[in-house]
CSV table of C-alpha atoms in Angstrom, one decimal:
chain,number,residue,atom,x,y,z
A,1051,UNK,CA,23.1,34.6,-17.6
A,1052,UNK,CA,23.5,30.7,-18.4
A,1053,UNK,CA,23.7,28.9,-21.9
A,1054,UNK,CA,21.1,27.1,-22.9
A,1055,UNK,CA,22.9,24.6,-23.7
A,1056,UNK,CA,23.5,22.0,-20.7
A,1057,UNK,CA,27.3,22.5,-21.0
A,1058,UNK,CA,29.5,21.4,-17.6
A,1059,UNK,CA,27.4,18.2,-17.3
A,1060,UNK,CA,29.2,15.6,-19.0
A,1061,UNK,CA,31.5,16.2,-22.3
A,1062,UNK,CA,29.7,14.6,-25.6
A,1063,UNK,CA,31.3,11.3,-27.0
A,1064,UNK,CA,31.9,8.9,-23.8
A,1065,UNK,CA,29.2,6.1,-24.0
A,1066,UNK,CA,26.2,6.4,-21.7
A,1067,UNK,CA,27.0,9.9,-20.9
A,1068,UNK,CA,23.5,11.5,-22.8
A,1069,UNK,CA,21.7,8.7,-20.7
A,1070,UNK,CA,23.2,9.6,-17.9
A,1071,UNK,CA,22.6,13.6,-18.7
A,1072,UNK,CA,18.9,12.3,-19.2
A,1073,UNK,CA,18.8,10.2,-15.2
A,1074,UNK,CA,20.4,13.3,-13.9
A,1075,UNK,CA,17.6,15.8,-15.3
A,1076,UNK,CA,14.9,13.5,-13.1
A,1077,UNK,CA,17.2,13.2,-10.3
A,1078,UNK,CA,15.0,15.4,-7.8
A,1079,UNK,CA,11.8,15.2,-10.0
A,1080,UNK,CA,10.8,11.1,-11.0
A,1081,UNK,CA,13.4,8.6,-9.5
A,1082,UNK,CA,11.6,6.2,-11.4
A,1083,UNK,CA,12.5,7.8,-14.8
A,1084,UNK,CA,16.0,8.5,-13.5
A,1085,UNK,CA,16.3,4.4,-12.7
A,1086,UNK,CA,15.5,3.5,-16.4
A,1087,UNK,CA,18.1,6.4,-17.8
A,1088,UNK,CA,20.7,5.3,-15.1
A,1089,UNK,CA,20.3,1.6,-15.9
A,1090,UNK,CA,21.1,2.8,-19.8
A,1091,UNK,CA,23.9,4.8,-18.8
A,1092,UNK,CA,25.3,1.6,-17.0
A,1093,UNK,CA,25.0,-1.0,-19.7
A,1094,UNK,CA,26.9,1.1,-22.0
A,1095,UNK,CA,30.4,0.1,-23.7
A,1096,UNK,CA,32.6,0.5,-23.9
A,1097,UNK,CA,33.5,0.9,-20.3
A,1098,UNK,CA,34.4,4.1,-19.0
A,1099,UNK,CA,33.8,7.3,-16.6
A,1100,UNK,CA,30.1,8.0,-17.3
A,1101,UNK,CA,29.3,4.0,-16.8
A,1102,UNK,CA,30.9,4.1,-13.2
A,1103,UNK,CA,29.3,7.2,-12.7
A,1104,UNK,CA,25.6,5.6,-13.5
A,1105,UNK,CA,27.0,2.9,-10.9
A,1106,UNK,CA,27.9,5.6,-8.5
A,1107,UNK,CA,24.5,7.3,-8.5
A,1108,UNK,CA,22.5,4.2,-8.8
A,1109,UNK,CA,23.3,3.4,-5.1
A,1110,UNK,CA,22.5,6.3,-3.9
A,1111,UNK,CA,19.0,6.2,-5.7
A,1112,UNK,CA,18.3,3.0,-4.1
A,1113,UNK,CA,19.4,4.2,-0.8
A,1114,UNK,CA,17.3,7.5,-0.7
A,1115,UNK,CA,14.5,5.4,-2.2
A,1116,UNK,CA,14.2,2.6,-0.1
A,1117,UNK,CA,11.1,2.6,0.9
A,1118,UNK,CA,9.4,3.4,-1.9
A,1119,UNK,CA,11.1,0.0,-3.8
A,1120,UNK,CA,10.1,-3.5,-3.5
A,1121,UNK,CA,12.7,-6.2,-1.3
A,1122,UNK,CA,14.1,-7.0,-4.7
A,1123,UNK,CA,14.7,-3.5,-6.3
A,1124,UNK,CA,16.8,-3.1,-3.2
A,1125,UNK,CA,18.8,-6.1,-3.0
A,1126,UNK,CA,20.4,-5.0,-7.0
A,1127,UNK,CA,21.1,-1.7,-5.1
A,1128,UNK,CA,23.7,-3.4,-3.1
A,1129,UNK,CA,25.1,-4.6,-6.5
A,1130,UNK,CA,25.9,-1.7,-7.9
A,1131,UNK,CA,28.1,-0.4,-4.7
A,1132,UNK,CA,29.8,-4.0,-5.4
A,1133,UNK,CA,30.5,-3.1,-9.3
A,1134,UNK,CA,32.0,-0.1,-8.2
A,1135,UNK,CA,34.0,-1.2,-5.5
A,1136,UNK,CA,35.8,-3.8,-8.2
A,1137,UNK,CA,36.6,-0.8,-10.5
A,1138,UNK,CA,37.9,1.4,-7.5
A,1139,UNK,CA,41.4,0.9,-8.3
A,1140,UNK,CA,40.9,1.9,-11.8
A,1141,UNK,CA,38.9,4.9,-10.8
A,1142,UNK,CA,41.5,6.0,-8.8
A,1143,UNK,CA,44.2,6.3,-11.1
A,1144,UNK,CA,42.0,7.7,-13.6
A,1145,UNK,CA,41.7,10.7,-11.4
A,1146,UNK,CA,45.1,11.2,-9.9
A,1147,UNK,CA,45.8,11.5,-13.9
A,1148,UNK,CA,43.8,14.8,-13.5
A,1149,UNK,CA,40.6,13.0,-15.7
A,1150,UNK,CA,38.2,15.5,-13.9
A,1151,UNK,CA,34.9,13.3,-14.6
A,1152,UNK,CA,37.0,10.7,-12.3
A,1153,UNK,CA,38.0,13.0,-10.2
A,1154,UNK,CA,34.0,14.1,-9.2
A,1155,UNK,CA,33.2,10.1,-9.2
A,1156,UNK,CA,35.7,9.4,-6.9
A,1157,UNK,CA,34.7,12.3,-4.5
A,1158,UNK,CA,31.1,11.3,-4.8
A,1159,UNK,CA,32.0,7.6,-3.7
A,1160,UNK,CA,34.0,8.7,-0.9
A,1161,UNK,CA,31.3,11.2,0.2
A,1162,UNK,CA,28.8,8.6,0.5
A,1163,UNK,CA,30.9,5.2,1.2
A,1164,UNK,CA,29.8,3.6,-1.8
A,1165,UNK,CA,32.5,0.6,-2.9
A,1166,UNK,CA,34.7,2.1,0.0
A,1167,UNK,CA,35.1,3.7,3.6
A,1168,UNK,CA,33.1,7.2,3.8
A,1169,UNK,CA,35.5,9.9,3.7
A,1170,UNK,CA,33.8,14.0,3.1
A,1171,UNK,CA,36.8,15.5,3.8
A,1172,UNK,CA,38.8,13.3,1.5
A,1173,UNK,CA,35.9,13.5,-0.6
A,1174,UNK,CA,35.8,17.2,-0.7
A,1175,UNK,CA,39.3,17.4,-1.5
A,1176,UNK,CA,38.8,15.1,-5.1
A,1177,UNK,CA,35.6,17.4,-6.1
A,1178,UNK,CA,37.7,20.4,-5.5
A,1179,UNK,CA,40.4,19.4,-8.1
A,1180,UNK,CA,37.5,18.5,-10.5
A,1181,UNK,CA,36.0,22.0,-9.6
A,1182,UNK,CA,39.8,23.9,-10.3
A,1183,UNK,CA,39.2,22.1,-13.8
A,1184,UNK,CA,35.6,23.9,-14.4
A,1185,UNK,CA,34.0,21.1,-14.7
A,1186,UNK,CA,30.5,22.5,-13.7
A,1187,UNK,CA,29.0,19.3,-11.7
A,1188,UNK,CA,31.8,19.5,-9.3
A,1189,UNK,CA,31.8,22.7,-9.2
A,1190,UNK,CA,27.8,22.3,-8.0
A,1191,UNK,CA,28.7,19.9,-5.3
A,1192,UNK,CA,31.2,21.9,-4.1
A,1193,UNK,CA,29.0,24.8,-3.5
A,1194,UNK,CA,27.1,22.0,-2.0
A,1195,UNK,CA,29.2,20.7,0.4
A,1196,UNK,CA,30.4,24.6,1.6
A,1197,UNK,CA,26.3,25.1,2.2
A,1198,UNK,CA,25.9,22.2,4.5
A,1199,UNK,CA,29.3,22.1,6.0
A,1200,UNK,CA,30.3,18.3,4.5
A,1201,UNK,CA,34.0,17.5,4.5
A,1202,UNK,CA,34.3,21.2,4.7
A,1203,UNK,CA,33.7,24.1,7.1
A,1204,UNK,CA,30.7,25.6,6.7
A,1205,UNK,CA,30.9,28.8,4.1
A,1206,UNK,CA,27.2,29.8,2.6
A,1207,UNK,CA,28.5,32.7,1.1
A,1208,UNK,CA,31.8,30.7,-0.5
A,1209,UNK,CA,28.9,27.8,-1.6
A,1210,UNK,CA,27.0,30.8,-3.3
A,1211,UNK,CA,30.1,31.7,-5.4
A,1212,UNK,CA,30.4,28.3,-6.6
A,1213,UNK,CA,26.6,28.5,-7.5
A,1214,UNK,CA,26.6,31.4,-9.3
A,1215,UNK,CA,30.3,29.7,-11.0
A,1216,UNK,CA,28.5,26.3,-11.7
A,1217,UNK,CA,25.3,28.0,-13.1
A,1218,UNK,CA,27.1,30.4,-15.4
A,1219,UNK,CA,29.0,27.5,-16.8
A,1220,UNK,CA,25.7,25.7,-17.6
A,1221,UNK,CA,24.6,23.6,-14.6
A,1222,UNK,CA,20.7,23.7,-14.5
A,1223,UNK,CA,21.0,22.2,-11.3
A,1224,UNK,CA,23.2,25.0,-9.8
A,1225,UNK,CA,21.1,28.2,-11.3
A,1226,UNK,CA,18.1,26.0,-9.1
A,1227,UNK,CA,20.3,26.2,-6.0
A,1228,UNK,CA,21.5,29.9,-6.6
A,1229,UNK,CA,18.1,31.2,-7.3
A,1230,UNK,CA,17.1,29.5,-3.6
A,1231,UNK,CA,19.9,31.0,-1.9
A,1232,UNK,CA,19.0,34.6,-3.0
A,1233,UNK,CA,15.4,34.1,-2.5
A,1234,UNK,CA,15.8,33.0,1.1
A,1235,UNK,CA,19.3,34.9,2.4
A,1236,UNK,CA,21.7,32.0,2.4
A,1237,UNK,CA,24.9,33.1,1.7
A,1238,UNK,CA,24.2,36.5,1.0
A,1239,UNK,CA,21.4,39.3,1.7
A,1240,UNK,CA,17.5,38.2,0.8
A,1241,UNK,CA,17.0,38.9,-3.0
A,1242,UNK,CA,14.0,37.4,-3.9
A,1243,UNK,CA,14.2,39.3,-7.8
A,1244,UNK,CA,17.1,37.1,-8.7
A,1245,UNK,CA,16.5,34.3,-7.0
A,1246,UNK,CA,13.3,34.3,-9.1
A,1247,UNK,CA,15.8,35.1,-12.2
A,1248,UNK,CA,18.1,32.2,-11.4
A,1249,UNK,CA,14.6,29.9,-11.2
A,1250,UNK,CA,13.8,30.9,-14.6
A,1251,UNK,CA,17.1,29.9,-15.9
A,1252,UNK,CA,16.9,26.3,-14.5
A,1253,UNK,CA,12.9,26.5,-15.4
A,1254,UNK,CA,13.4,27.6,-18.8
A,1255,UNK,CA,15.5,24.6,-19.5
A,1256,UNK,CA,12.7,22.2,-17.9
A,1257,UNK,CA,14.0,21.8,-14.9
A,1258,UNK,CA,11.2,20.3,-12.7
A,1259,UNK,CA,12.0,21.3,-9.1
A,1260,UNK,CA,12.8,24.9,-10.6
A,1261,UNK,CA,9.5,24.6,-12.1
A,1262,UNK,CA,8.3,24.0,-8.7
A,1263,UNK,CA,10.3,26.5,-6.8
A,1264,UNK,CA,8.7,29.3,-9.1
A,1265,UNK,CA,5.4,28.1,-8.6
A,1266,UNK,CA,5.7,28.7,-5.2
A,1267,UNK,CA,7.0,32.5,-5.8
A,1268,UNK,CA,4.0,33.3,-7.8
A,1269,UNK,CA,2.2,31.4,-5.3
A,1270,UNK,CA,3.5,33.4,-1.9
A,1271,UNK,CA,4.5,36.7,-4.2
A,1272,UNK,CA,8.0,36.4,-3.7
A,1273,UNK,CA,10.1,38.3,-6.1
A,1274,UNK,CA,7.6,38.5,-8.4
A,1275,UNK,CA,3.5,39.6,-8.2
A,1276,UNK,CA,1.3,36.9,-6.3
A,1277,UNK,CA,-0.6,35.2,-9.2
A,1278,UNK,CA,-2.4,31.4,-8.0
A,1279,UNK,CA,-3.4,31.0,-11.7
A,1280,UNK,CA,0.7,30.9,-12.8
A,1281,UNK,CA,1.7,28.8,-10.2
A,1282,UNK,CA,-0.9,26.4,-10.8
A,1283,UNK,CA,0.6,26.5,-14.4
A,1284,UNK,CA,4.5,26.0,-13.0
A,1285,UNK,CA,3.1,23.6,-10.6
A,1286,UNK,CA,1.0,21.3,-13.3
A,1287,UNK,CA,4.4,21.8,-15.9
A,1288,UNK,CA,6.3,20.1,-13.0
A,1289,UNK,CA,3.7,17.9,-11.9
A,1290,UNK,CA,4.1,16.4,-15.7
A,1291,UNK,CA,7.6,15.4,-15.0
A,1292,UNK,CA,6.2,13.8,-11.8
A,1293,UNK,CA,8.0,15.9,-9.5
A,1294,UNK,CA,6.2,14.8,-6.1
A,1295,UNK,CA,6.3,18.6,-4.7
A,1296,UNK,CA,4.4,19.7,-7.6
A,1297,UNK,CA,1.4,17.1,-7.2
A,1298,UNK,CA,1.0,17.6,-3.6
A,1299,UNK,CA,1.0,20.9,-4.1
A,1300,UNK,CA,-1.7,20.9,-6.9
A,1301,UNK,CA,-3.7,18.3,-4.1
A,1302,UNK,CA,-3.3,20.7,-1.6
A,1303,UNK,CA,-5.3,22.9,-3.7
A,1304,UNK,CA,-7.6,20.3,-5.1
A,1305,UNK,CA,-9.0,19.1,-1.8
A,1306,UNK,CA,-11.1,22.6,-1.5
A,1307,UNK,CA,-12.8,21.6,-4.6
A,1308,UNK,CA,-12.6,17.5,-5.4
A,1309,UNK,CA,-11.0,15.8,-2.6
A,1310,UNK,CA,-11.0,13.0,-4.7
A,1311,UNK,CA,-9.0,14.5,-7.1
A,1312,UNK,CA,-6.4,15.4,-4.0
A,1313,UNK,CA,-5.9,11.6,-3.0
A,1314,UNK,CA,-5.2,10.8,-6.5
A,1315,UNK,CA,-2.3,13.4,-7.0
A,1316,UNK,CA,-1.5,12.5,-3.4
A,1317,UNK,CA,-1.0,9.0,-4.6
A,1318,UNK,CA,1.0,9.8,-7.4
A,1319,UNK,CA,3.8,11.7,-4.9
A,1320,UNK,CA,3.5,9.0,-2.6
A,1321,UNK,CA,4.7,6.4,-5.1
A,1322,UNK,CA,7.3,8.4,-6.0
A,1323,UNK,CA,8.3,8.0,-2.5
A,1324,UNK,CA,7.4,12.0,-1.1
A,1325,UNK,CA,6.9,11.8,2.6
A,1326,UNK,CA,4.8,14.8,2.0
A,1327,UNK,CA,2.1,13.6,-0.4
A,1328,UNK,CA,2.8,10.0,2.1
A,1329,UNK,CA,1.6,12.4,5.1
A,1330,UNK,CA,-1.0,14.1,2.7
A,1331,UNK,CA,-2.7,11.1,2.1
A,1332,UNK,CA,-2.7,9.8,5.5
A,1333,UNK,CA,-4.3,13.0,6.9
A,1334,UNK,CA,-7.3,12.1,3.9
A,1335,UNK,CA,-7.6,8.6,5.1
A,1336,UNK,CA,-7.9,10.4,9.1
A,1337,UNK,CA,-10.8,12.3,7.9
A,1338,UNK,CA,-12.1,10.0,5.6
A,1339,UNK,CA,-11.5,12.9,3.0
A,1340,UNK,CA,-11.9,11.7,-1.0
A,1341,UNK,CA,-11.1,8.3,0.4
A,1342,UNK,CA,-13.2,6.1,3.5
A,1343,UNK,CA,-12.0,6.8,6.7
A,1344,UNK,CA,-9.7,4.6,8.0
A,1345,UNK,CA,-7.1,5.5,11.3
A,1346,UNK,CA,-5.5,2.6,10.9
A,1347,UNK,CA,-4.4,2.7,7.5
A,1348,UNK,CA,-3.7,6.6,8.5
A,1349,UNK,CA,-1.8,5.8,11.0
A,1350,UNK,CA,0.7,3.5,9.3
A,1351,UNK,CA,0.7,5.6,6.5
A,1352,UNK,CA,2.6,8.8,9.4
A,1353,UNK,CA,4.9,5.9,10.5
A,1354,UNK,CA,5.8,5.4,7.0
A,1355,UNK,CA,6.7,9.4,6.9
A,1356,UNK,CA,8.4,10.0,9.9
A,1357,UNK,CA,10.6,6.9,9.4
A,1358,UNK,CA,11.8,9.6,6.5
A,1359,UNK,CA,12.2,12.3,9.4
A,1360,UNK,CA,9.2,14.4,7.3
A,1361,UNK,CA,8.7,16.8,10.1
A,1362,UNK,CA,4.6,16.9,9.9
A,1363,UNK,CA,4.5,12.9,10.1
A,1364,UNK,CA,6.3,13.0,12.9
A,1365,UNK,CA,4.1,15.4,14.8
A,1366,UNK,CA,0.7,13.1,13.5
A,1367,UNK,CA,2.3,10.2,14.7
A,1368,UNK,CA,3.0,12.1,17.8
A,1369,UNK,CA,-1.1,13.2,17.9
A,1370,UNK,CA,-2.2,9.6,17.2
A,1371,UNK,CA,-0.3,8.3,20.2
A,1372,UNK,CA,-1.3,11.0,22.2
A,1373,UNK,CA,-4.7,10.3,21.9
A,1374,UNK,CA,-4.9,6.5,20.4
A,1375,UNK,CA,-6.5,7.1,17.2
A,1376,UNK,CA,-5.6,4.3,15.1
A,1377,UNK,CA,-4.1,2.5,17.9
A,1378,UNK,CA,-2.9,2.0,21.6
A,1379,UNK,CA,-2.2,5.7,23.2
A,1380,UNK,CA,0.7,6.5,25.1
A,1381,UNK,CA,1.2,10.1,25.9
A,1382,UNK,CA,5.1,9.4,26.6
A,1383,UNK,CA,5.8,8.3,22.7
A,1384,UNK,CA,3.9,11.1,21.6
A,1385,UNK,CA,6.2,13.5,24.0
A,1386,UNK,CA,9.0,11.9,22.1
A,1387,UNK,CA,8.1,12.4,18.4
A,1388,UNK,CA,6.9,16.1,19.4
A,1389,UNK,CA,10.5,16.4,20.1
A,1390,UNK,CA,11.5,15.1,17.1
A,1391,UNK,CA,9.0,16.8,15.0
A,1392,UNK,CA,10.1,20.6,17.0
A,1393,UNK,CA,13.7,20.0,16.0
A,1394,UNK,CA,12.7,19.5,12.7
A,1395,UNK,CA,11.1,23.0,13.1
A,1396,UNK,CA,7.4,21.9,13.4
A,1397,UNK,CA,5.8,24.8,15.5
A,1398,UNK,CA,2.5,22.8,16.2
A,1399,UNK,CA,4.9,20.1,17.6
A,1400,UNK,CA,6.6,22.7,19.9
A,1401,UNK,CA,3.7,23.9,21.2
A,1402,UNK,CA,2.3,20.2,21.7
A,1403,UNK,CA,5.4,20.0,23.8
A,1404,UNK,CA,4.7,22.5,26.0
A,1405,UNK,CA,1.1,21.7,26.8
A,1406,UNK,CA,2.6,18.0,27.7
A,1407,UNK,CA,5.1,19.7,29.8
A,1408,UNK,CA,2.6,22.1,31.5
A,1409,UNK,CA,0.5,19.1,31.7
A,1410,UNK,CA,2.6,17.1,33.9
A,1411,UNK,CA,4.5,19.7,36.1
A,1412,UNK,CA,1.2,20.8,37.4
C-alpha cells in the first residue's frame, strides 16, 4: 500500500522541517510533546517555509489547548499568530510562485484566521494548488476539508479519493483517516477489512491514534476477530505515546479491577487536556471511586468538559443541575444542557429530555 518511508510530509533539507515532522507525529496523540518539537521547528535558521509553518501550527495548538495551559502559555500563543502575520506578505508570494509547502501554509492560515481574516473557501482554493502538486499534507487536508464541507461543498466520497491519494503517497495521517472512512461508511460502502488495513499502515509506522483506532477494532470485532487481550496491547502502545484516548480507554477497563489505577490513567488524559478522561475522572470523584468522594470537585470537573462541547459532560452537568448534587439545582439548566448534550448525539440526554418534557406537559 503506503511506503514506509514518511514521504509527502515535508521535503528533507529546509531547517526545522524533521522537527517539525517530529510535532506533527504527536499532533493528535501528546500536544505537550508536539509543543517542545514545534518550538524547535520555529527557532530554526535560516528562516523559511517549515519555520512559518511551526508558527502556523503553534496557534492552533494553543487555541485547541486552551484549557489545558496555564494564563501564560496562552498569552505566547497570541505571539505566534503575530510572527506570522509580519511574514504574510512574504508567504504570499512564496506561494503564488507555485512553492507548494507555502501554498498549504497559506491555506492553513486562511482556514483558521491566524495572522489574517478567516477565509475556507479562499483557503481551500491555496491547499488545492498544493494538492495538484502531490504534495501529500495538502492533499490530506483537502480530503479533509471535502469530509466536513469547509470552504468546499461537502463530497465524502471525493474526500476519500484524496485519502486513499494522500496515504499512498506516504501520509500516515491520511491511511488513519482512510482506514476510518471504510470502517464506518463515509464516503463509500462499510468495509471494516480495509479500514482495519489502512489502520495498520498508519499503526505500523507508530502512529498513536491509529494505534488507538485498531485497538478499538479488536476490541468491538470490527474487521477483524474480537480479541480484549490485543487491544489492550494497541491501546497500552498508544497510551506510551500519551495519546489521551488510549489511557481512558485502558481506565475504563482498569476501574473493574483497581479503580485506583483508573484515576491515575484518568489523570494522565486529563492533563493532556481529553474532555473524556476530564469527564472520566469527574464521574470517579461523584462516586468517590479510587479517589474520596467529592460533588463538588465532580461537578467542576463536567463544567470543565462541556465547556469543550464533550457530549457526556454536558449530559452530567445536565444531571447535577437537575438534581443539585454538587450545587444549587435548577431543572431548567439541566433541560438546556440535555439539549445540548442530544445534539451532540447523547441518547441518555435525549431521553432525559423527554422525561423533562413529559414531566411538565402533564
Amino acid at each position: 500500500m503506503a511506503s514506509s518511508a514518511a514521504r509527502g510530509e515535508f521535503v528533507l533539507g529546509r531547517p526545522g522541517e524533521e522537527a517539525l515532522n517530529r510535532a506533527l507525529a504527536h499532533w493528535n496523540s501528546n500536544f505537550r510533546k508536539a509543543l517542545v518539537h514545534f518550538r524547535e521547528a520555529a527557532d530554526a535558521t535560516p528562516f523559511g517555509p517549515p519555520v512559518i509553518g511551526a508558527w502556523v501550527y503553534l496557534y492552533r495548538l494553543f487555541s485547541e489547548h486552551a484549557l489545558a495551559l496555564a494564563p501564560e502559555d496562552r498569552e505566547d500563543g497570541l505571539r505566534w499568530a503575530e510572527l506570522v502575520r509580519g511574514r504574510i506578505g512574504w508567504l504570499r508570494e512564496q506561494a503564488e510562485h507555485g512553492d507548494a509547502q507555502c501554498q498549504f501554509f497559506f491555506g492553513t492560515s486562511l482556514l483558521y484566521g491566524i495572522g489574517q481574516p478567516c477565509n475556507p473557501t479562499l483557503a481551500a482554493t491555496w491547499c488545492q494548488q498544493a494538492a495538484a502538486q502531490g504534495y501529500a499534507r495538502a492533499l490530506c487536508s483537502c480530503g479533509w476539508l471535502y469530509e466536513k464541507g469547509m470552504g468546499v461543498p461537502k463530497d465524502e466520497r471525493r474526500a476519500v479519493e484524496l485519502y486513499e491519494a494522500a496515504a499512498k503517497a506516504g501520509n500516515v495521517y491520511a491511511a488513519k483517516c482512510l482506514g476510518y472512512c471504510l470502517e464506518n461508511g463515509i464516503g463509500a460502502l462499510p468495509d471494516p477489512e480495509r479500514g482495519v488495513e489502512w489502520y495498520r499502515v498508519a499503526a505500523d509506522q507508530g502512529h498513536a491514534e491509529a494505534l488507538v483506532c485498531l485497538g478499538v477494532c479488536h476490541h468491538n470485532g470490527s474487521g477483524v476477530p474480537r480479541s480484549l487481550d490485543k487491544a489492550i496491547k494497541l491501546y497500552q502502545a498508544a497510551a506510551a505515546e500519551g495519546h489521551p484516548a488510549a489511557l481512558v480507554n485502558l481506565g475504563i477497563l482498569e476501574e473493574q479491577k483497581s479503580p485506583r489505577g483508573a484515576v491515575v490513567l484518568y489523570l494522565q488524559a486529563a492533563a493532556q487536556g481529553s474532555p473524556a478522561g476530564i469527564c472520566c475522572l469527574g464521574v470517579c470523584y461523584l462516586r468517590g471511586r479510587g479517589v474520596t468522594q467529592d460533588e463538588i470537585h465532580s461537578r467542576r470537573l463536567f463544567v470543565q468538559g462541556a465547556r469543550m462541547k464533550h457530549a457526556k459532560s454536558l449530559h452530567n452537568l445536565g444531571w447535577c443541575w437537575e438534581v443539585g448534587e454538587g450545587g444549587p439545582a435548577d431543572p431548567r439548566r439541566a433541560q438546556l444542557l440535555y439539549h445540548r448534550a442530544a445534539k451532540e448525539h447523547n441518547s441518555r440526554a435525549q431521553a432525559n429530555l423527554v422525561r423533562l418534557r413529559t414531566r411538565w406537559t402533564r
